[in-house]
Structure formats: structure tokens, C-alpha cells
Short mmCIF file of C-alpha atoms and ligand atoms in Angstrom, two decimals:
data_model
loop_
_atom_site.label_atom_id
_atom_site.label_comp_id
_atom_site.label_asym_id
_atom_site.label_seq_id
_atom_site.Cartn_x
_atom_site.Cartn_y
_atom_site.Cartn_z
CA MET A 1 -23.85 -0.47 -7.99
CA PRO A 2 -22.05 2.79 -8.54
CA TRP A 3 -19.84 4.23 -5.55
CA ILE A 4 -22.65 6.96 -4.55
CA PRO A 5 -26.29 6.11 -4.71
CA LEU A 6 -27.85 7.70 -8.42
CA THR A 7 -31.79 8.20 -8.59
CA PRO A 8 -33.31 7.45 -12.45
CA ILE A 9 -34.12 10.68 -14.24
CA GLU A 10 -37.48 9.08 -14.80
CA LYS A 11 -37.96 9.37 -10.80
CA MET A 12 -36.62 12.67 -10.28
CA ALA A 13 -38.93 13.94 -13.07
CA GLU A 14 -41.80 12.53 -11.21
CA THR A 15 -40.90 14.20 -7.50
CA ASP A 16 -41.66 17.59 -6.48
CA TYR A 17 -38.26 18.98 -4.50
CA ASP A 18 -38.28 21.52 -2.08
CA VAL A 19 -34.65 22.20 -3.32
CA LEU A 20 -33.01 21.58 -6.52
CA ILE A 21 -29.28 21.88 -6.76
CA VAL A 22 -27.64 22.18 -10.30
CA GLY A 23 -24.11 21.36 -10.34
CA SER A 24 -22.04 19.18 -7.63
CA GLY A 25 -18.66 21.27 -7.41
CA ALA A 26 -17.36 23.62 -4.28
CA GLY A 27 -20.83 25.63 -4.21
CA GLY A 28 -23.08 22.93 -5.11
CA GLY A 29 -21.69 20.25 -2.65
CA ALA A 30 -21.40 22.68 0.60
CA ALA A 31 -25.23 24.04 -0.42
CA LEU A 32 -26.25 20.35 -0.62
CA TRP A 33 -24.62 19.46 2.83
CA ARG A 34 -25.84 22.37 4.56
CA LEU A 35 -29.20 21.85 3.56
CA ILE A 36 -29.02 18.38 4.45
CA GLU A 37 -27.44 18.88 7.95
CA GLN A 38 -29.84 21.63 8.95
CA SER A 39 -32.58 20.00 7.75
CA LYS A 40 -32.33 16.22 8.72
CA ASN A 41 -35.52 15.96 10.88
CA LYS A 42 -37.41 18.00 8.58
CA GLY A 43 -39.06 16.47 5.80
CA MET A 44 -37.51 18.11 3.12
CA ARG A 45 -36.92 16.74 -0.72
CA ILE A 46 -33.69 17.42 -1.83
CA GLY A 47 -32.31 16.61 -5.42
CA MET A 48 -28.94 17.32 -7.32
CA ILE A 49 -28.25 17.22 -10.99
CA GLU A 50 -24.63 17.43 -12.28
CA ALA A 51 -23.62 17.43 -15.94
CA GLY A 52 -20.81 15.05 -15.92
CA ASP A 53 -20.04 11.81 -15.25
CA LEU A 54 -18.92 9.64 -12.01
CA LEU A 55 -15.09 10.56 -12.68
CA LEU A 56 -13.25 9.94 -9.47
CA PRO A 57 -14.69 8.92 -5.64
CA THR A 58 -12.30 11.35 -4.25
CA HIS A 59 -9.64 14.21 -4.80
CA ALA A 60 -7.08 12.86 -7.55
CA HIS A 61 -4.42 13.27 -5.26
CA ASN A 62 -5.80 10.87 -2.61
CA LEU A 63 -5.44 8.08 -5.37
CA PRO A 64 -1.65 6.41 -5.04
CA THR A 65 -1.88 5.37 -8.84
CA PHE A 66 -1.75 8.74 -10.08
CA ASP A 67 1.77 11.35 -10.40
CA GLN A 68 1.33 14.48 -12.17
CA THR A 69 1.85 12.92 -15.89
CA ARG A 70 -0.79 9.83 -15.13
CA PHE A 71 -3.24 12.31 -14.02
CA THR A 72 -2.97 14.75 -16.91
CA GLN A 73 -3.15 11.90 -19.34
CA PHE A 74 -6.32 11.02 -17.35
CA ILE A 75 -8.04 14.22 -16.87
CA ASP A 76 -7.62 15.36 -20.23
CA SER A 77 -10.25 13.50 -21.91
CA PRO A 78 -12.28 15.72 -23.89
CA HIS A 79 -15.28 14.20 -21.86
CA TYR A 80 -14.16 16.07 -18.75
CA ALA A 81 -12.33 18.68 -19.50
CA GLU A 82 -13.23 20.91 -22.59
CA GLN A 83 -10.31 23.15 -24.14
CA ILE A 84 -12.61 26.58 -25.17
CA GLY A 85 -10.00 28.86 -25.57
CA ASN A 86 -10.02 28.22 -29.04
CA LEU A 87 -13.62 29.76 -29.01
CA TRP A 88 -12.54 32.42 -27.00
CA PRO A 89 -9.67 34.23 -28.29
CA ASP A 90 -9.68 36.95 -25.31
CA TYR A 91 -10.07 34.25 -22.98
CA PRO A 92 -7.52 31.46 -24.24
CA GLY A 93 -7.01 29.53 -20.91
CA ALA A 94 -10.46 29.03 -20.53
CA ARG A 95 -11.53 25.53 -19.77
CA ILE A 96 -14.65 23.84 -18.97
CA PHE A 97 -14.46 20.57 -16.40
CA ARG A 98 -17.58 18.31 -16.27
CA ALA A 99 -17.76 15.55 -13.66
CA LEU A 100 -19.39 15.00 -10.11
CA GLY A 101 -17.27 16.99 -7.46
CA GLY A 102 -16.69 19.52 -10.15
CA ARG A 103 -13.00 21.11 -10.38
CA THR A 104 -12.94 20.48 -6.57
CA LEU A 105 -11.52 16.97 -7.85
CA HIS A 106 -8.29 18.52 -8.84
CA TRP A 107 -8.15 21.72 -7.43
CA TYR A 108 -4.57 23.03 -5.14
CA LEU A 109 -6.47 23.55 -2.27
CA MET A 110 -5.29 26.64 -1.26
CA CYS A 111 -7.37 28.23 1.53
CA PRO A 112 -6.88 31.88 2.68
CA ARG A 113 -10.10 34.19 3.43
CA LEU A 114 -10.42 37.39 2.05
CA LEU A 115 -9.27 40.59 4.21
CA PRO A 116 -11.93 42.42 5.83
CA GLU A 117 -10.75 45.65 3.77
CA GLU A 118 -11.23 43.55 0.48
CA ILE A 119 -14.74 43.25 0.95
CA LYS A 120 -16.16 46.79 1.92
CA SER A 121 -17.97 47.13 -0.88
CA TRP A 122 -19.98 43.80 -0.48
CA PRO A 123 -23.63 43.97 0.91
CA ILE A 124 -22.48 41.47 4.03
CA SER A 125 -19.98 42.57 6.56
CA TYR A 126 -16.90 40.72 7.50
CA GLN A 127 -18.44 39.98 10.88
CA GLU A 128 -21.41 38.41 9.08
CA LEU A 129 -18.84 36.33 6.87
CA VAL A 130 -16.81 35.27 9.96
CA PRO A 131 -19.26 32.44 10.91
CA TYR A 132 -19.32 31.28 7.84
CA TYR A 133 -15.86 31.03 7.03
CA LEU A 134 -15.23 29.36 10.34
CA THR A 135 -17.94 26.52 9.42
CA ALA A 136 -16.32 26.26 5.96
CA GLU A 137 -12.85 25.72 7.37
CA GLN A 138 -14.10 23.22 9.77
CA ILE A 139 -16.19 20.88 7.48
CA MET A 140 -12.95 21.44 5.13
CA ASN A 141 -10.26 20.63 7.36
CA VAL A 142 -8.48 23.93 6.77
CA THR A 143 -5.11 23.68 8.25
CA ASP A 144 -1.90 26.25 8.30
CA ALA A 145 0.01 22.78 9.30
CA TYR A 146 0.63 21.18 5.99
CA ALA A 147 4.45 22.10 6.01
CA LYS A 148 4.68 24.20 9.20
CA GLY A 149 7.90 23.34 10.93
CA SER A 150 9.73 21.97 8.12
CA ALA A 151 13.35 23.02 8.04
CA LEU A 152 12.81 24.29 4.27
CA GLN A 153 9.77 26.36 5.28
CA GLU A 154 11.08 27.67 8.77
CA LYS A 155 14.55 28.68 6.79
CA LEU A 156 12.86 30.17 4.28
CA LEU A 157 10.24 32.16 5.82
CA HIS A 158 12.92 33.68 8.33
CA ARG A 159 14.55 34.68 5.35
CA LEU A 160 11.44 36.36 3.99
CA ARG A 161 10.10 37.93 6.89
CA PHE A 162 13.67 39.37 7.75
CA GLY A 163 13.87 40.30 3.77
CA GLY A 164 11.23 42.72 3.20
CA PHE A 165 8.01 40.41 4.03
CA PRO A 166 7.23 40.45 7.70
CA ASP A 167 3.78 39.04 7.14
CA ALA A 168 5.05 35.66 5.39
CA THR A 169 3.36 32.88 6.85
CA ASP A 170 1.99 29.23 6.55
CA LEU A 171 -0.30 28.52 3.76
CA PRO A 172 -3.64 27.33 4.78
CA MET A 173 -4.82 24.40 2.74
CA ALA A 174 -7.81 22.10 2.72
CA VAL A 175 -6.09 18.89 3.86
CA ASP A 176 -7.06 16.30 6.78
CA LEU A 177 -3.79 15.84 8.69
CA ASP A 178 -5.44 13.82 11.40
CA VAL A 179 -3.80 10.45 11.82
CA THR A 180 -5.88 7.07 11.26
CA ARG A 181 -6.02 5.53 14.78
CA TYR A 182 -7.99 3.47 16.84
CA GLY A 183 -9.99 2.10 13.86
CA GLN A 184 -10.99 5.79 12.61
CA LEU A 185 -9.65 6.51 9.23
CA HIS A 186 -8.16 9.66 8.05
CA SER A 187 -7.49 8.35 4.57
CA ASN A 188 -8.98 11.19 2.37
CA VAL A 189 -6.45 13.58 2.96
CA PHE A 190 -7.01 16.20 0.04
CA PHE A 191 -10.43 17.81 0.24
CA SER A 192 -13.23 17.96 -2.77
CA SER A 193 -16.80 18.48 -2.81
CA ILE A 194 -17.06 14.41 -2.83
CA ILE A 195 -16.94 15.13 1.02
CA PHE A 196 -19.71 17.58 1.28
CA MET A 197 -21.86 14.42 -0.70
CA ALA A 198 -20.45 11.73 1.78
CA TYR A 199 -21.34 13.89 5.12
CA ALA A 200 -24.75 14.69 3.60
CA LEU A 201 -25.43 10.81 2.29
CA ASN A 202 -24.94 9.61 5.78
CA MET A 203 -27.52 12.23 7.72
CA LYS A 204 -30.39 11.57 5.00
CA PRO A 205 -30.78 10.04 1.38
CA PHE A 206 -30.82 12.84 -1.40
CA ASP A 207 -31.64 12.14 -5.07
CA LEU A 208 -28.70 12.59 -7.17
CA ALA A 209 -28.55 12.48 -11.34
CA VAL A 210 -25.53 12.38 -13.15
CA ASN A 211 -24.73 12.86 -17.13
CA THR A 212 -27.59 15.39 -16.23
CA ARG A 213 -27.48 18.92 -17.79
CA ALA A 214 -29.78 21.71 -16.80
CA VAL A 215 -30.48 23.93 -19.94
CA GLN A 216 -32.97 26.03 -18.68
CA VAL A 217 -34.63 27.18 -15.29
CA LEU A 218 -38.67 27.16 -15.29
CA THR A 219 -40.51 29.89 -13.76
CA GLU A 220 -44.22 30.08 -12.65
CA LYS A 221 -45.71 33.19 -11.92
CA GLY A 222 -42.64 35.07 -11.64
CA ARG A 223 -40.97 32.34 -9.10
CA ALA A 224 -38.58 29.18 -9.32
CA ALA A 225 -40.78 26.11 -10.37
CA GLY A 226 -37.98 23.81 -11.56
CA VAL A 227 -35.55 23.03 -14.33
CA LYS A 228 -35.63 21.43 -18.19
CA VAL A 229 -32.51 19.06 -18.53
CA VAL A 230 -30.83 17.10 -21.33
CA THR A 231 -29.65 13.78 -20.10
CA SER A 232 -26.63 12.56 -22.54
CA ASP A 233 -28.76 10.60 -24.45
CA GLY A 234 -30.26 13.46 -25.67
CA LYS A 235 -33.62 12.90 -23.62
CA THR A 236 -35.27 16.13 -22.30
CA SER A 237 -37.30 16.25 -18.83
CA THR A 238 -38.49 18.85 -16.74
CA ILE A 239 -37.88 18.15 -12.65
CA ARG A 240 -40.11 20.57 -10.70
CA ALA A 241 -38.58 21.85 -7.59
CA LYS A 242 -39.95 24.89 -5.17
CA THR A 243 -36.31 26.29 -5.11
CA VAL A 244 -33.80 26.26 -7.58
CA ILE A 245 -29.68 26.39 -6.52
CA LEU A 246 -27.79 27.08 -9.48
CA SER A 247 -24.00 25.74 -8.89
CA ALA A 248 -23.10 25.38 -12.36
CA SER A 249 -19.72 27.77 -12.22
CA THR A 250 -19.11 31.26 -13.56
CA PHE A 251 -19.40 30.18 -16.98
CA GLU A 252 -22.33 27.89 -16.94
CA THR A 253 -24.50 29.29 -14.29
CA PRO A 254 -25.06 32.77 -16.44
CA ARG A 255 -25.44 30.62 -19.37
CA ILE A 256 -28.46 28.62 -17.81
CA LEU A 257 -30.06 32.24 -16.78
CA LEU A 258 -29.48 33.73 -20.02
CA ASN A 259 -30.83 30.92 -21.85
CA SER A 260 -34.10 30.94 -19.37
CA HIS A 261 -34.47 34.70 -20.46
CA ILE A 262 -34.42 35.62 -16.83
CA PRO A 263 -34.15 39.37 -16.56
CA GLY A 264 -31.03 41.48 -14.99
CA GLU A 265 -28.69 43.73 -16.72
CA ALA A 266 -25.53 42.23 -14.47
CA ILE A 267 -26.38 38.82 -15.36
CA GLY A 268 -23.06 37.98 -17.16
CA ARG A 269 -21.50 40.81 -16.54
CA TYR A 270 -18.58 41.92 -14.39
CA LEU A 271 -16.59 38.99 -15.33
CA VAL A 272 -13.38 38.98 -12.85
CA ASN A 273 -10.32 36.30 -12.44
CA GLN A 274 -7.16 36.30 -10.32
CA PRO A 275 -4.26 37.06 -13.20
CA THR A 276 -1.64 34.51 -12.28
CA VAL A 277 2.00 34.94 -12.42
CA ILE A 278 4.33 31.72 -12.29
CA ALA A 279 8.02 31.28 -11.80
CA ALA A 280 10.49 28.66 -10.90
CA ALA A 281 13.71 28.83 -8.75
CA LYS A 282 16.27 26.75 -7.54
CA ILE A 283 18.71 27.07 -4.35
CA ASN A 284 21.86 24.98 -3.15
CA ARG A 285 20.57 21.94 -1.15
CA ASN A 286 23.64 22.15 0.87
CA GLN A 287 22.22 25.06 2.44
CA PHE A 288 19.26 23.08 4.58
CA PRO A 289 19.89 20.05 6.86
CA GLU A 290 19.58 16.46 5.98
CA VAL A 291 16.03 15.69 7.08
CA LEU A 292 14.34 18.90 5.02
CA GLY A 293 10.45 18.57 4.22
CA ASN A 294 8.65 20.59 2.31
CA ALA A 295 7.53 24.60 1.80
CA ALA A 296 4.52 25.99 1.74
CA ILE A 297 4.12 29.55 1.93
CA MET A 298 2.15 32.50 1.68
CA VAL A 299 2.76 36.16 1.12
CA PRO A 300 -1.09 37.56 1.93
CA SER A 301 -2.59 40.51 0.23
CA ALA A 302 -2.55 43.77 2.50
CA ALA A 303 -4.05 47.08 2.48
CA ASP A 304 -1.50 48.29 0.13
CA ARG A 305 -0.91 44.91 -1.87
CA LYS A 306 -3.31 43.96 -4.00
CA TYR A 307 -2.28 40.54 -4.51
CA MET A 308 -0.97 37.61 -2.99
CA PHE A 309 1.63 34.93 -3.79
CA PHE A 310 3.00 31.07 -2.70
CA THR A 311 6.12 29.56 -2.62
CA LEU A 312 5.58 25.66 -3.12
CA GLY A 313 8.21 22.88 -3.21
CA THR A 314 10.35 21.03 -3.46
CA ASP A 315 9.90 19.85 -7.05
CA PRO A 316 6.28 21.68 -7.39
CA LEU A 317 4.86 19.21 -10.00
CA ASP A 318 5.70 16.26 -7.82
CA TYR A 319 4.83 17.76 -4.76
CA TRP A 320 1.28 17.03 -4.13
CA TRP A 321 1.47 13.26 -5.14
CA TYR A 322 2.22 10.50 -3.02
CA HIS A 323 5.71 9.92 -2.53
CA TYR A 324 6.36 6.24 -3.81
CA LYS A 325 8.98 7.28 -6.25
CA GLU A 326 12.58 7.09 -5.47
CA ARG A 327 14.16 9.90 -5.61
CA LYS A 328 17.66 11.16 -6.24
CA LEU A 329 19.75 13.10 -3.80
CA LEU A 330 19.79 16.43 -5.80
CA ASP A 331 22.46 19.40 -5.51
CA GLU A 332 19.78 21.73 -5.84
CA LEU A 333 16.31 22.17 -4.60
CA ARG A 334 13.42 23.46 -7.13
CA LEU A 335 10.53 25.59 -5.92
CA GLY A 336 7.65 27.19 -7.77
CA PHE A 337 6.14 30.47 -7.36
CA PHE A 338 2.58 31.22 -7.86
CA GLY A 339 1.25 34.99 -7.61
CA LEU A 340 -2.81 35.98 -7.77
CA ALA A 341 -3.60 39.40 -8.63
CA THR A 342 -6.76 41.29 -7.48
CA LEU A 343 -8.84 42.81 -10.92
CA GLU A 344 -11.19 45.74 -11.41
CA PRO A 345 -14.64 44.36 -11.93
CA ARG A 346 -15.71 46.15 -15.30
CA PHE A 347 -19.23 46.11 -16.98
CA GLU A 348 -17.41 45.24 -19.86
CA ASN A 349 -15.93 42.37 -19.01
CA HIS A 350 -18.43 39.63 -19.73
CA VAL A 351 -20.00 36.60 -20.81
CA SER A 352 -23.04 36.37 -23.61
CA LEU A 353 -25.05 33.72 -25.53
CA ASP A 354 -23.89 33.38 -29.07
CA PRO A 355 -26.54 34.58 -31.37
CA ILE A 356 -26.10 31.84 -33.57
CA ARG A 357 -23.73 28.67 -33.09
CA ARG A 358 -25.26 26.25 -30.42
CA ASP A 359 -23.66 22.97 -28.78
CA SER A 360 -24.90 19.71 -29.30
CA PHE A 361 -27.44 19.88 -26.64
CA GLY A 362 -28.97 22.92 -28.58
CA VAL A 363 -28.02 25.27 -25.93
CA PRO A 364 -26.13 28.79 -27.64
CA LEU A 365 -22.87 28.41 -27.00
CA LEU A 366 -21.16 31.20 -24.28
CA LYS A 367 -18.74 34.18 -25.60
CA VAL A 368 -16.33 36.15 -23.57
CA GLN A 369 -15.31 39.69 -24.03
CA PHE A 370 -12.44 40.06 -21.67
CA SER A 371 -9.40 42.57 -21.23
CA TYR A 372 -7.43 43.88 -18.12
CA SER A 373 -7.70 47.63 -17.28
CA SER A 374 -4.41 50.09 -16.72
CA GLN A 375 -5.02 49.41 -13.21
CA ASP A 376 -4.96 46.00 -13.61
CA LYS A 377 -1.76 45.84 -15.38
CA THR A 378 -0.13 48.22 -12.43
CA VAL A 379 -1.30 45.39 -10.05
CA ILE A 380 0.27 42.38 -12.04
CA ARG A 381 3.52 44.42 -12.62
CA GLU A 382 3.78 45.19 -9.09
CA LEU A 383 3.12 41.14 -8.31
CA THR A 384 6.11 40.18 -10.77
CA ALA A 385 8.50 42.62 -8.95
CA SER A 386 7.32 41.86 -5.73
CA ILE A 387 8.06 37.93 -6.68
CA ARG A 388 11.60 38.71 -7.99
CA ARG A 389 12.19 40.45 -4.45
CA ALA A 390 10.59 37.48 -2.66
CA ALA A 391 13.08 34.91 -4.56
CA ALA A 392 16.51 37.34 -3.89
CA ALA A 393 15.61 37.41 -0.06
CA MET A 394 14.84 33.79 0.21
CA GLY A 395 18.52 33.24 -2.13
CA LEU A 396 16.72 31.61 -4.64
CA ASP A 397 17.62 31.80 -8.48
CA PHE A 398 14.99 31.83 -11.19
CA TYR A 399 15.39 28.74 -14.09
CA GLU A 400 11.92 30.07 -15.47
CA ASN A 401 11.28 33.81 -14.78
CA PRO A 402 8.06 34.99 -13.61
CA SER A 403 5.67 35.20 -16.49
CA LEU A 404 1.52 35.74 -16.57
CA LEU A 405 -0.32 32.81 -17.34
CA PRO A 406 -3.21 33.14 -20.45
CA PRO A 407 -6.53 34.53 -19.16
CA GLY A 408 -8.50 31.81 -17.70
CA LEU A 409 -5.65 29.10 -17.09
CA ASP A 410 -6.28 30.12 -12.95
CA ASN A 411 -9.24 28.76 -13.10
CA HIS A 412 -10.37 31.25 -10.73
CA GLU A 413 -13.28 33.41 -12.73
CA ALA A 414 -15.88 34.72 -10.56
CA GLY A 415 -18.63 37.33 -10.97
CA THR A 416 -20.94 36.94 -13.86
CA CYS A 417 -24.05 36.65 -11.10
CA ARG A 418 -22.23 38.66 -8.50
CA MET A 419 -24.07 39.87 -5.25
CA GLY A 420 -25.19 42.97 -4.29
CA ASN A 421 -28.13 45.53 -3.11
CA ASP A 422 -28.82 47.31 -6.45
CA PRO A 423 -30.03 45.35 -9.42
CA ALA A 424 -28.88 47.26 -12.01
CA THR A 425 -25.27 46.22 -10.85
CA SER A 426 -25.60 43.01 -9.23
CA ALA A 427 -27.33 39.67 -10.44
CA THR A 428 -27.99 38.33 -7.04
CA ASN A 429 -29.17 40.04 -3.30
CA GLN A 430 -26.75 38.92 -0.36
CA TYR A 431 -27.93 35.60 -0.34
CA GLY A 432 -27.33 34.64 -3.73
CA GLN A 433 -31.06 34.89 -4.48
CA ILE A 434 -31.50 36.09 -8.01
CA HIS A 435 -32.99 39.66 -7.98
CA GLY A 436 -36.82 39.64 -8.77
CA VAL A 437 -37.26 35.84 -9.00
CA PRO A 438 -37.98 34.17 -5.51
CA GLY A 439 -36.89 30.66 -5.16
CA LEU A 440 -33.94 30.94 -7.98
CA TYR A 441 -30.57 31.33 -6.11
CA ALA A 442 -26.51 30.83 -7.36
CA ALA A 443 -24.05 29.59 -5.25
CA ASP A 444 -20.62 28.90 -6.85
CA ASN A 445 -18.01 31.54 -7.90
CA SER A 446 -20.50 33.16 -10.29
CA VAL A 447 -21.67 35.51 -6.94
CA LEU A 448 -18.30 36.34 -5.60
CA LEU A 449 -16.99 40.01 -5.91
CA LEU A 450 -13.53 38.96 -5.94
CA THR A 451 -12.28 42.08 -4.80
CA GLY A 452 -9.16 40.66 -3.07
CA ALA A 453 -6.42 38.48 -4.11
CA ALA A 454 -6.98 35.40 -1.82
CA ASN A 455 -8.07 32.18 -4.02
CA PRO A 456 -11.67 31.94 -4.06
CA THR A 457 -13.08 28.71 -2.78
CA LEU A 458 -13.23 29.11 0.62
CA THR A 459 -15.11 32.04 0.21
CA THR A 460 -17.72 30.23 -2.44
CA VAL A 461 -18.12 27.84 -0.05
CA ALA A 462 -18.75 30.25 2.70
CA LEU A 463 -21.23 31.81 0.88
CA ALA A 464 -23.11 28.62 -0.43
CA ILE A 465 -23.39 27.67 3.29
CA ARG A 466 -25.18 31.08 4.12
CA THR A 467 -27.49 30.80 0.82
CA ALA A 468 -28.63 27.44 2.63
CA ASP A 469 -29.07 28.80 5.83
CA TYR A 470 -31.57 31.64 4.47
CA ILE A 471 -33.33 28.98 2.17
CA LEU A 472 -33.77 26.90 5.20
CA SER A 473 -35.31 30.14 7.14
CA GLN A 474 -37.75 30.42 4.49
CA TYR A 475 -38.74 27.18 4.11
CA HIS A 476 -42.33 26.12 5.95
CA GLU A 477 -43.14 22.18 6.13
C1 LIG B 501 -5.72 22.85 -11.54
C2 LIG B 501 -6.78 23.71 -10.43
C3 LIG B 501 -6.52 24.30 -9.39
C4 LIG B 501 -7.27 25.42 -8.49
N1 LIG B 501 -6.68 25.43 -7.07
C5 LIG B 501 -7.20 26.16 -6.39
C6 LIG B 501 -6.83 26.37 -5.15
O1 LIG B 501 -5.68 25.85 -4.36
N2 LIG B 501 -7.71 27.03 -4.25
C7 LIG B 501 -9.03 27.72 -4.68
O2 LIG B 501 -9.70 28.55 -4.00
N3 LIG B 501 -9.46 27.50 -6.04
C8 LIG B 501 -8.72 26.46 -6.77
N4 LIG B 501 -9.20 26.22 -8.07
C9 LIG B 501 -10.66 26.82 -8.22
C10 LIG B 501 -11.57 26.16 -7.66
O3 LIG B 501 -11.46 24.60 -8.27
C11 LIG B 501 -12.91 26.81 -8.23
O4 LIG B 501 -13.24 28.07 -7.49
C12 LIG B 501 -14.36 25.91 -7.68
O5 LIG B 501 -14.07 24.43 -7.70
C13 LIG B 501 -15.60 26.40 -8.21
O6 LIG B 501 -16.61 25.93 -7.88
P1 LIG B 501 -17.74 26.05 -8.39
O7 LIG B 501 -18.85 25.49 -7.44
O8 LIG B 501 -18.01 27.62 -8.76
O9 LIG B 501 -17.67 25.46 -10.33
P2 LIG B 501 -17.17 23.67 -9.95
O10 LIG B 501 -16.12 23.22 -9.06
O11 LIG B 501 -16.65 23.97 -11.38
O12 LIG B 501 -18.66 23.18 -10.03
C14 LIG B 501 -19.34 23.28 -11.14
C15 LIG B 501 -20.06 22.32 -11.76
O13 LIG B 501 -21.16 22.33 -12.48
C16 LIG B 501 -21.33 21.22 -13.33
N5 LIG B 501 -22.19 21.84 -14.58
C17 LIG B 501 -21.98 22.70 -15.12
N6 LIG B 501 -22.76 23.06 -15.94
C18 LIG B 501 -23.88 22.18 -15.68
C19 LIG B 501 -25.21 22.16 -16.18
N7 LIG B 501 -25.78 22.95 -17.08
N8 LIG B 501 -26.04 21.31 -15.46
C20 LIG B 501 -25.85 20.86 -14.22
N9 LIG B 501 -24.43 20.78 -14.10
C21 LIG B 501 -23.54 21.51 -14.47
C22 LIG B 501 -19.88 20.81 -13.54
O14 LIG B 501 -19.90 19.68 -13.92
C23 LIG B 501 -19.38 20.73 -12.25
O15 LIG B 501 -19.47 19.47 -11.53
C24 LIG B 501 -8.45 25.49 -8.74
C25 LIG B 501 -8.83 25.05 -9.94
C26 LIG B 501 -8.16 24.16 -10.77
C27 LIG B 501 -8.78 23.50 -11.88
#
């Protein structure tokens, strides 16, 4: 018996689903949870298929046997993470990760919102988004209390705020900081999509198959009718569903749509990511009191600042893991910088199907065409200069100077099925429904118009919840 109930694919192939979700990462998990939460007393049949295997039952950081080295060795298995940058020279940092829970099994949990002015071009107003942000923050336990109040955090924040960054603040993160008490367990500190599935399971059963990959969406009379899948042993089946939600990621969702010949000029277009500048710096320990704590600081984007950055530490690589190691008393403290810039969404940055090469399932490989515009390069330069100013304000010395990561290593791709009112420039409407195909939705980073610098996942989850609510509003028993 696995740690989460699974349904044989033969049984799923005999069921007519009301909703079938493809992919179990941030978007798929959020849609599943919301659909089940809001329909628990209805007879809705909900299924989920996931291309990957059962890798971890929780976020990796909740497992005390991991540290950064052991985790990297574990996750680098080609079974879970496919290094595809060598196929995509424009996008050398790219990786595809397949497992139940998707990339939320090892994301860094940073959860800022986009600002109202950053979503002005969206088909949804900020006011409409607020209740969904609040719901997402509540279910994901988003808090800014992770390092709040520590001596290190307070001193560095003070220096930043009076050194040219008055809006520097505590970083919001998806961490459950409630203590375990009176028999109520709070041991699952770091959030992953597995928590969405746990909430859902405890309200109502749903069908789940892993190692099952969607290769095509099926339509009948112009509307969604199901999905063709291939299991890891190479067997093909058809799963019927009135509503299909594609949550297979910014790369895989358009790949399935293109492979299904779903029309749409914007499908696969407007690929954006968040160019990431990292740096590492140190500061003398004797500037701080004996009881030190950690730092998790955010300098948010602003009307005149198309980037944001974070300062994390001490010892950024070990910082996220259980602290069972005996540590030396150091003379210097090490902190990491992690900066994200906003890209200009451009039609020419896109993914498309390779006309010749196919994977072992017979699905055309994806090609990526990507470059930075001169406006993007200006924002990246401003971000780099700003990180330098912030380090100086905090009294930090770089031991690794600010440098831009290769595109793809940010893991924040978005936009390939972006929302909008005009089918010529967007793939889905404001509810995530593919233009012109009733019953077919996208709910993952692909729908995001990443027109701000905030990390994408909180917004993706908020939008997936909104998509689920819309689907429920259209459902009649
Ligand atoms: C190291 C790291 C750190 C990160 N830190 C942050 C952070 O601090 N803050 C933040 O906001 N974001 C962060 N991210 C990004 C975050 O993980 C993504 O934004 C989020 O997971 C995207 O959700 P998604 O649903 O689009 O895709 P995923 O979470 O990638 O889920 C897609 C799922 O679909 C499955 N799938 C793919 N193809 C198919 C198919 N054909 N059929 C069936 N299933 C399929 C995959 O196996 C996967 O489970 C980080 C990512 C990484 C890797």
C-alpha cells in the first residue's frame, strides 16, 4: 500500500470524470484541493494523473535525513530531473522535474504577491485577485515570521532601511510555524503540493494515477472530452472527462496542447522567466550579539523598480535544512543574495514542437527560442547595481560577486498559455479556459502574465483556485 491511495489506470479508463487534472505540482494541487473542498457534498468525480513517480511524501526540507549535499545527490537522478539545457542552447539552465508534487517538493517557499500596478495589463483586477491571494496564503501557511525578530534580521533590516531601501521587509514564506501541542501535530513545516492532496483526501476520495503521462487532449464537437495517456510501461489508454485541467508546467502544458493540434496563435508564445542574479557575501560575526538567528529579507519591487531581491542566511546552502549538525563558531557570517528581474513578454520568445525529434513516448520534443531584449538587459543591470548598494548598506563584503544565472536556472518560466481577452495574444481567457475550447483549462505557471518580479507560485495557486471556482460555477449535477 503506497503512502497515498492510487487507482489503477485500467479503472480510470472505465470512469467518466467530471474533472481530470493533468499534473500534481502547484497549479494542479491547488485546483484539486479547491474543487474537492467546494464540491464535497456533490457527486463530482475527480481524477488526477501525474507523469512522475511517488518520490517524497513531503517537501524535502521536512525530512531530517537530508542536507543540501545528500538532497542534491538524491534528486539528480535522471528519473526525476531531466537536464535539457543541452537540447535548448538558448535556455541552458532548463530542467524538467517529474514527481508527484512537482517542483513544490523542493522549491524555496518564497511567496510575495505581485503589486497592483504590476497586473494592470491583466484581464483581472487586483481587487478580484485579493480574495484568491488571501485563500492561497491561508492554505499555504504564508507568513513573514520565519526570521522576523532575530538579531541578524533586525540589524540588517535597520541598516538597509536607513541605507536607501526604506521598504526592505521580512520575506513571506510558505512555512507552518505553529507549534505541536495538545496532540495536534505541526511537523510538516515546509509547504508542498502534497499538502493540497492531503487536505483533499481527508474531505473526499479522488482517483490518482502516477507514472501516467498525458500526451494529447481529446475533443468532441469542439469541447474537451478526455486525455490520451501513456504509462511508464508504454501502454496507451484514454481517460474520458467533461473538463480537463492541464497543470503540467510552462513547458509541458503547451507541449500537450500543440501535440493535440488545439488552435491558438499564442499557445507556446510569450515565454517569460525571471532573470536571476545571485551573489554571496560575508560580514564579521563580532558585529552581532551572541544569540543570532537567521535572516530572510526582501527588498520588494516598486513602481520605479522592476526587480526584487532577497538576502538569506546565515550559510545560505545549509540554511533551509534541519540543524542537527555541530557547527563551528565562525568569525564571519555568510549571506546569499538572490535577485529577480521582470522580463518584457515578447511573442518571439517561445516553445514549439520539434518537427523531427521525438521522445521515447513518441511525443515531439520541445524547442525553445529565448533571448533578453535591451529593456530586459537594462533591468538586469539595475538589479545587479542595486544588490551592490544593498550589500554596502548592510556592511557586507562579496566573496562571490553578483552574477546572472543562465536562463532557466530560475525555474520561474511562465506565459506560454497566458491569460487575456484577445485570442490573438493570449491562449486562455481570464479563468484559464483555452479560447474556443469549452471544458479545457490550463492552471499552472503557463497562464501567468509574469509582469512583476514576485516569485510566481503564490499567484499561480491563487489563479488555479479561481479557475476551480469558475469550473464549479459551470457544473450542474
Ligand atoms: C529549486 C527551486 C526553488 C524554487 N523556489 C521558488 C520560490 O521560492 N518561490 C516560488 O514562487 N517559486 C519557486 N520555485 C518555482 C516553483 O516550484 C514553480 O513556480 C511551481 O512549482 C510551478 O507550478 P506548476 O504547477 O506550473 O508546475 P510543477 O510544480 O512543475 O508541476 C508540474 C507537474 O506536472 C507533471 N507533468 C508534466 N508533464 C506531464 C504530463 N504530460 N502528464 C502528466 N503530468 C505531467 C510534472 O511531473 C509535475 O508534477 C522554485 C523551483 C525550484 C526548482
